[in-house]
């Protein structure tokens, strides 16, 4: 069974940076798309970024505007989200997600809290 474990969240001042990590296990991810979503209190979960495990093709939510970079490391079965120029409105629980490209089902991690102070 696919398991995703996030780490790297924390408290940072506005304008600062954080790097989130997600370690994936329990599957062969060559035909998966990996990504990050976030959810702030009282808001719906929203798409942040995604990357094709094999293709490396990336996509980002409109709000990212060049501030975040998603990447993956085959050797560590990991996906990363480098977040720069953080804003208070980026504060949320960030979730790692995985989806086989031929299916609609998402696997989710437990989430990691990111708090950006003004």
mmCIF file of C-alpha atoms in Angstrom:
data_model
loop_
_atom_site.group_PDB
_atom_site.id
_atom_site.type_symbol
_atom_site.label_atom_id
_atom_site.label_comp_id
_atom_site.label_asym_id
_atom_site.label_seq_id
_atom_site.Cartn_x
_atom_site.Cartn_y
_atom_site.Cartn_z
ATOM 1 C CA UNK A 1 0.000 0.000 0.000
ATOM 2 C CA UNK A 2 1.258 3.434 -0.916
ATOM 3 C CA UNK A 3 2.402 5.526 2.029
ATOM 4 C CA UNK A 4 3.480 9.136 1.956
ATOM 5 C CA UNK A 5 5.285 10.823 4.828
ATOM 6 C CA UNK A 6 5.831 14.574 4.803
ATOM 7 C CA UNK A 7 8.312 16.615 6.777
ATOM 8 C CA UNK A 8 9.861 20.057 6.755
ATOM 9 C CA UNK A 9 7.004 22.254 7.860
ATOM 10 C CA UNK A 10 7.391 24.889 10.532
ATOM 11 C CA UNK A 11 7.222 28.557 11.411
ATOM 12 C CA UNK A 12 8.938 31.081 9.172
ATOM 13 C CA UNK A 13 8.824 34.844 8.755
ATOM 14 C CA UNK A 14 7.315 36.432 5.681
ATOM 15 C CA UNK A 15 9.839 36.467 2.855
ATOM 16 C CA UNK A 16 11.553 33.355 4.166
ATOM 17 C CA UNK A 17 11.894 29.875 2.698
ATOM 18 C CA UNK A 18 10.998 26.319 3.615
ATOM 19 C CA UNK A 19 11.639 22.992 1.925
ATOM 20 C CA UNK A 20 9.036 20.293 2.323
ATOM 21 C CA UNK A 21 9.913 16.645 1.787
ATOM 22 C CA UNK A 22 7.719 13.654 1.039
ATOM 23 C CA UNK A 23 9.024 10.098 1.192
ATOM 24 C CA UNK A 24 6.961 7.609 -0.794
ATOM 25 C CA UNK A 25 6.848 3.857 -0.195
ATOM 26 C CA UNK A 26 4.763 0.806 -0.981
ATOM 27 C CA UNK A 27 4.507 1.244 -4.718
ATOM 28 C CA UNK A 28 6.257 1.492 -8.032
ATOM 29 C CA UNK A 29 5.920 5.140 -8.890
ATOM 30 C CA UNK A 30 7.060 5.208 -12.478
ATOM 31 C CA UNK A 31 3.492 5.761 -13.659
ATOM 32 C CA UNK A 32 2.486 8.140 -10.905
ATOM 33 C CA UNK A 33 2.102 11.851 -10.721
ATOM 34 C CA UNK A 34 3.223 13.268 -7.369
ATOM 35 C CA UNK A 35 2.104 16.544 -5.946
ATOM 36 C CA UNK A 36 1.421 18.936 -3.119
ATOM 37 C CA UNK A 37 -1.877 20.386 -1.965
ATOM 38 C CA UNK A 38 -2.610 22.700 0.912
ATOM 39 C CA UNK A 39 -5.536 23.516 3.132
ATOM 40 C CA UNK A 40 -5.946 26.547 5.357
ATOM 41 C CA UNK A 41 -8.547 26.711 8.148
ATOM 42 C CA UNK A 42 -12.004 27.287 6.751
ATOM 43 C CA UNK A 43 -10.858 26.882 3.159
ATOM 44 C CA UNK A 44 -10.973 24.104 0.618
ATOM 45 C CA UNK A 45 -7.927 22.049 -0.181
ATOM 46 C CA UNK A 46 -6.127 23.605 -3.141
ATOM 47 C CA UNK A 47 -3.574 22.418 -5.643
ATOM 48 C CA UNK A 48 -0.026 23.687 -5.173
ATOM 49 C CA UNK A 49 2.244 21.752 -7.534
ATOM 50 C CA UNK A 50 2.705 18.399 -9.260
ATOM 51 C CA UNK A 51 5.423 16.485 -11.064
ATOM 52 C CA UNK A 52 5.424 13.409 -13.249
ATOM 53 C CA UNK A 53 7.593 10.789 -11.582
ATOM 54 C CA UNK A 54 9.057 9.583 -14.865
ATOM 55 C CA UNK A 55 8.553 12.574 -17.114
ATOM 56 C CA UNK A 56 9.543 15.271 -14.644
ATOM 57 C CA UNK A 57 6.841 17.453 -16.143
ATOM 58 C CA UNK A 58 5.709 20.025 -13.608
ATOM 59 C CA UNK A 59 2.629 22.129 -13.060
ATOM 60 C CA UNK A 60 1.784 24.758 -10.459
ATOM 61 C CA UNK A 61 -1.184 26.504 -8.965
ATOM 62 C CA UNK A 62 -1.772 30.027 -10.245
ATOM 63 C CA UNK A 63 -0.913 31.587 -6.905
ATOM 64 C CA UNK A 64 2.619 30.138 -6.920
ATOM 65 C CA UNK A 65 3.865 32.687 -9.468
ATOM 66 C CA UNK A 66 7.403 31.322 -9.596
ATOM 67 C CA UNK A 67 7.922 31.203 -5.837
ATOM 68 C CA UNK A 68 7.784 27.410 -5.402
ATOM 69 C CA UNK A 69 9.690 24.610 -7.098
ATOM 70 C CA UNK A 70 8.699 20.948 -7.054
ATOM 71 C CA UNK A 71 11.300 18.252 -7.665
ATOM 72 C CA UNK A 72 11.860 14.540 -7.131
ATOM 73 C CA UNK A 73 14.773 12.266 -6.291
ATOM 74 C CA UNK A 74 14.568 8.708 -7.600
ATOM 75 C CA UNK A 75 17.301 7.464 -5.314
ATOM 76 C CA UNK A 76 15.426 8.552 -2.210
ATOM 77 C CA UNK A 77 11.876 7.946 -3.465
ATOM 78 C CA UNK A 78 11.194 11.507 -2.460
ATOM 79 C CA UNK A 79 9.408 14.569 -3.695
ATOM 80 C CA UNK A 80 10.283 18.060 -2.550
ATOM 81 C CA UNK A 81 8.630 21.453 -2.511
ATOM 82 C CA UNK A 82 10.994 24.379 -2.225
ATOM 83 C CA UNK A 83 8.994 27.396 -1.113
ATOM 84 C CA UNK A 84 10.527 30.850 -1.382
ATOM 85 C CA UNK A 85 9.234 34.364 -0.731
ATOM 86 C CA UNK A 86 6.641 32.978 1.629
ATOM 87 C CA UNK A 87 3.631 35.081 2.536
ATOM 88 C CA UNK A 88 1.282 34.862 5.531
ATOM 89 C CA UNK A 89 -1.436 33.640 3.158
ATOM 90 C CA UNK A 90 0.731 30.589 2.417
ATOM 91 C CA UNK A 91 0.052 29.370 5.950
ATOM 92 C CA UNK A 92 -1.723 26.013 5.736
ATOM 93 C CA UNK A 93 -1.356 22.295 6.205
ATOM 94 C CA UNK A 94 0.544 20.996 3.208
ATOM 95 C CA UNK A 95 -0.243 17.499 1.975
ATOM 96 C CA UNK A 96 1.778 15.249 -0.270
ATOM 97 C CA UNK A 97 -0.324 13.352 -2.798
ATOM 98 C CA UNK A 98 0.223 10.588 -5.318
ATOM 99 C CA UNK A 99 -1.971 9.422 -8.177
ATOM 100 C CA UNK A 100 -1.434 6.816 -10.823
ATOM 101 C CA UNK A 101 -1.871 8.669 -14.104
ATOM 102 C CA UNK A 102 -4.555 6.220 -15.291
ATOM 103 C CA UNK A 103 -6.641 6.494 -12.138
ATOM 104 C CA UNK A 104 -8.558 9.172 -10.266
ATOM 105 C CA UNK A 105 -7.722 7.926 -6.752
ATOM 106 C CA UNK A 106 -5.323 9.986 -4.668
ATOM 107 C CA UNK A 107 -3.077 8.718 -1.904
ATOM 108 C CA UNK A 108 -2.447 11.304 0.797
ATOM 109 C CA UNK A 109 0.150 11.937 3.446
ATOM 110 C CA UNK A 110 -0.715 13.064 6.943
ATOM 111 C CA UNK A 111 0.180 16.698 6.260
ATOM 112 C CA UNK A 112 2.733 19.123 7.620
ATOM 113 C CA UNK A 113 1.923 22.544 9.045
ATOM 114 C CA UNK A 114 3.441 25.646 7.504
ATOM 115 C CA UNK A 115 2.977 28.927 9.337
ATOM 116 C CA UNK A 116 4.233 32.205 7.920
ATOM 117 C CA UNK A 117 4.327 35.138 10.317
ATOM 118 C CA UNK A 118 4.036 38.735 9.146
#
